[in-house]
Amino acid sequence: MKKIINAPDQIVEEMLEGIVQSYPKLVTRVSDSRVIKRTHMEKQVGLVSGGGSGHEPAHAGFVGDGMLHAAVLGDVFTSPTPDQVLEGIKAADLGQGVLLIVKNYTGDILNFDMAKELAEMEDISVETVVVDDDIAVENSTYTAGKRGVAGTVLIHKLVGAAARQGNTLVQLKELGEAAVANTKTIGIALKAATVPEVGHPGFELEDDEIEYGVGIHGEPGYRKEKIKPSKELAKELMDKLLSAYEETPKQVGILVNGMGGTPLMEQFIFMKDVLDLCKTHQLDVVFTKVGNFMTSIEMQGLSLTMIDLTNHKDWLMYLEEEVHTIAW
């Protein structure tokens, strides 16, 4: 294992300090916690997300004006504890309630729910939006139901813009749930990530092999096969996404997300092939984004997210609004 670290058991602590020291105008750290919050708060409904570390820039990279108020980080690929999530809720509470945006993993659901109950005992109004955008498999290693993956970042953006415009907690929950229902993601892996404290890859693929539908923690997908050209990979993923919608969307947003070890060169080639397929399917692509947003340490691979923006001009406006965060 070759990584630029000091000690495996200090990775999260040193990373947190590196984040806040690098971007002090945007974010700060809540003392004695794993919580990153905005340096400057505006009075609105607070937005909190988080999860295990190893998915950077998610979630701390999306804390800032127009997106999250706070992010809570656990150990690598491990949910933050309820007391840490509670600290995040308190940090984001500006008197108008707090919305939790949670990826659908068993540990995250349990710990964020427990923190919600603790916060309500302290008279903080809390609601939750659960993101389960991954269509690859129904149940997986850490999950009952579909996994929450890169589409979560689009939910941060949509709900963050609406919160900035003064939407209420109830309105933001409704928006988040509607957006989740219209957001679908599927990914592929070329090479597994290595969790530093484990010291070896989470799964094995041959040099000429890929896996469809792998999760952001290295959970199994639905098929392994020999590597194919980008055009063929794009077709497989696009066909899967479109089949997941009851009706084929007319206007869509497309997010190509790198898993941490895939060069932008390859991500842009893949996006070109996806956009060519969108033309073939007569999809009007009105929003695009390419880059590393929800990674899996240094996993080689990428994911493709589609959000149905048909009849949702306000959603497109929310996606296009300027924000001030580290990573968007």
Tab-separated table of C-alpha atoms in Angstrom, residues 48-170:
chain	number	residue	atom	x	y	z
A	48	VAL	CA	-26.765	18.759	7.053
A	49	SER	CA	-25.315	15.771	5.249
A	50	GLY	CA	-22.408	13.439	5.792
A	51	GLY	CA	-21.258	9.868	6.037
A	52	GLY	CA	-18.032	7.946	6.034
A	53	SER	CA	-14.810	9.583	4.927
A	54	GLY	CA	-13.174	8.422	1.718
A	55	HIS	CA	-15.733	10.008	-0.621
A	56	GLU	CA	-14.063	13.404	-0.901
A	57	PRO	CA	-14.957	16.031	-1.873
A	58	ALA	CA	-18.272	14.751	-0.455
A	59	HIS	CA	-19.463	15.958	1.885
A	60	ALA	CA	-17.351	18.731	3.360
A	61	GLY	CA	-16.595	20.067	-0.117
A	62	PHE	CA	-20.252	21.040	-0.506
A	63	VAL	CA	-20.523	23.117	2.655
A	64	GLY	CA	-21.023	26.776	1.852
A	65	ASP	CA	-23.396	29.451	0.620
A	66	GLY	CA	-26.020	27.812	-1.581
A	67	MET	CA	-25.451	24.236	-0.446
A	68	LEU	CA	-24.882	22.587	2.958
A	69	HIS	CA	-24.569	24.324	6.307
A	70	ALA	CA	-22.664	21.450	7.866
A	71	ALA	CA	-21.178	18.069	7.016
A	72	VAL	CA	-20.463	15.276	9.499
A	73	LEU	CA	-17.623	12.838	8.772
A	74	GLY	CA	-17.161	9.333	10.101
A	75	ASP	CA	-14.145	7.075	9.796
A	76	VAL	CA	-13.315	5.765	6.331
A	77	PHE	CA	-16.443	4.119	4.863
A	78	THR	CA	-18.065	4.244	8.336
A	79	SER	CA	-21.087	6.248	9.406
A	80	PRO	CA	-20.569	9.129	11.847
A	81	THR	CA	-21.925	8.421	15.319
A	82	PRO	CA	-25.262	9.870	16.519
A	83	ASP	CA	-23.526	12.302	18.893
A	84	GLN	CA	-21.411	13.643	16.026
A	85	VAL	CA	-24.488	14.042	13.815
A	86	LEU	CA	-26.210	15.864	16.680
A	87	GLU	CA	-23.293	18.306	16.782
A	88	GLY	CA	-23.820	18.887	13.055
A	89	ILE	CA	-27.520	19.549	13.584
A	90	LYS	CA	-26.796	22.048	16.344
A	91	ALA	CA	-24.198	23.791	14.191
A	92	ALA	CA	-26.694	24.163	11.336
A	93	ASP	CA	-29.702	25.163	13.436
A	94	LEU	CA	-30.559	28.801	12.775
A	95	GLY	CA	-33.998	28.664	14.375
A	96	GLN	CA	-35.900	27.486	11.291
A	97	GLY	CA	-35.278	23.749	11.543
A	98	VAL	CA	-32.739	21.409	10.005
A	99	LEU	CA	-33.014	19.050	7.027
A	100	LEU	CA	-30.828	15.948	7.002
A	101	ILE	CA	-29.804	14.615	3.572
A	102	VAL	CA	-28.813	10.989	4.148
A	103	LYS	CA	-27.513	8.342	1.759
A	104	ASN	CA	-29.360	5.053	2.076
A	105	TYR	CA	-26.910	2.923	4.053
A	106	THR	CA	-28.037	1.060	7.152
A	107	GLY	CA	-25.489	2.670	9.487
A	108	ASP	CA	-26.193	6.171	8.209
A	109	ILE	CA	-29.960	5.737	8.478
A	110	LEU	CA	-29.768	4.424	12.058
A	111	ASN	CA	-27.309	7.034	13.313
A	112	PHE	CA	-28.910	10.041	11.618
A	113	ASP	CA	-32.351	8.924	12.857
A	114	MET	CA	-31.055	8.630	16.401
A	115	ALA	CA	-29.474	12.074	16.161
A	116	LYS	CA	-32.782	13.449	14.858
A	117	GLU	CA	-34.560	12.122	17.948
A	118	LEU	CA	-31.916	13.619	20.238
A	119	ALA	CA	-32.193	16.998	18.493
A	120	GLU	CA	-35.983	17.008	18.774
A	121	MET	CA	-35.586	16.447	22.535
A	122	GLU	CA	-33.702	19.755	22.495
A	123	ASP	CA	-36.582	21.437	20.601
A	124	ILE	CA	-34.871	21.500	17.201
A	125	SER	CA	-37.228	20.655	14.319
A	126	VAL	CA	-35.589	18.071	12.069
A	127	GLU	CA	-36.705	16.350	8.861
A	128	THR	CA	-34.881	13.804	6.697
A	129	VAL	CA	-34.512	13.131	2.980
A	130	VAL	CA	-33.096	9.691	2.150
A	131	VAL	CA	-31.216	9.448	-1.151
A	132	ASP	CA	-31.361	6.062	-2.916
A	133	ASP	CA	-30.433	6.932	-6.493
A	134	ASP	CA	-28.330	3.849	-7.367
A	135	ILE	CA	-30.336	1.568	-9.664
A	136	ALA	CA	-27.652	-1.131	-10.047
A	137	VAL	CA	-28.793	-3.491	-7.284
A	138	GLU	CA	-31.745	-3.492	-4.915
A	139	ASN	CA	-29.919	-4.676	-1.767
A	140	SER	CA	-26.185	-4.690	-1.110
A	141	THR	CA	-23.538	-5.150	1.554
A	142	TYR	CA	-24.432	-2.089	3.663
A	143	THR	CA	-27.958	-1.426	2.463
A	144	ALA	CA	-31.608	-2.412	2.652
A	145	GLY	CA	-32.964	-1.149	-0.660
A	146	LYS	CA	-31.104	0.979	-3.182
A	147	ARG	CA	-27.837	2.717	-2.316
A	148	GLY	CA	-27.284	6.454	-2.161
A	149	VAL	CA	-24.464	7.549	-4.438
A	150	ALA	CA	-23.408	10.509	-6.623
A	151	GLY	CA	-26.933	11.787	-7.203
A	152	THR	CA	-26.802	12.918	-3.567
A	153	VAL	CA	-24.694	15.883	-4.673
A	154	LEU	CA	-27.453	17.091	-6.999
A	155	ILE	CA	-29.892	16.921	-4.080
A	156	HIS	CA	-27.494	19.071	-2.027
A	157	LYS	CA	-27.473	21.614	-4.850
A	158	LEU	CA	-31.220	21.714	-5.457
A	159	VAL	CA	-32.236	21.861	-1.812
A	160	GLY	CA	-29.424	24.278	-0.998
A	161	ALA	CA	-30.636	26.770	-3.587
A	162	ALA	CA	-34.224	26.480	-2.395
A	163	ALA	CA	-33.151	26.975	1.238
A	164	ARG	CA	-31.280	30.123	0.268
A	165	GLN	CA	-34.491	31.453	-1.295
A	166	GLY	CA	-36.316	31.022	2.000
A	167	ASN	CA	-38.218	27.753	1.536
A	168	THR	CA	-39.544	26.197	4.740
A	169	LEU	CA	-38.401	22.902	6.243
A	170	VAL	CA	-41.524	21.140	4.965
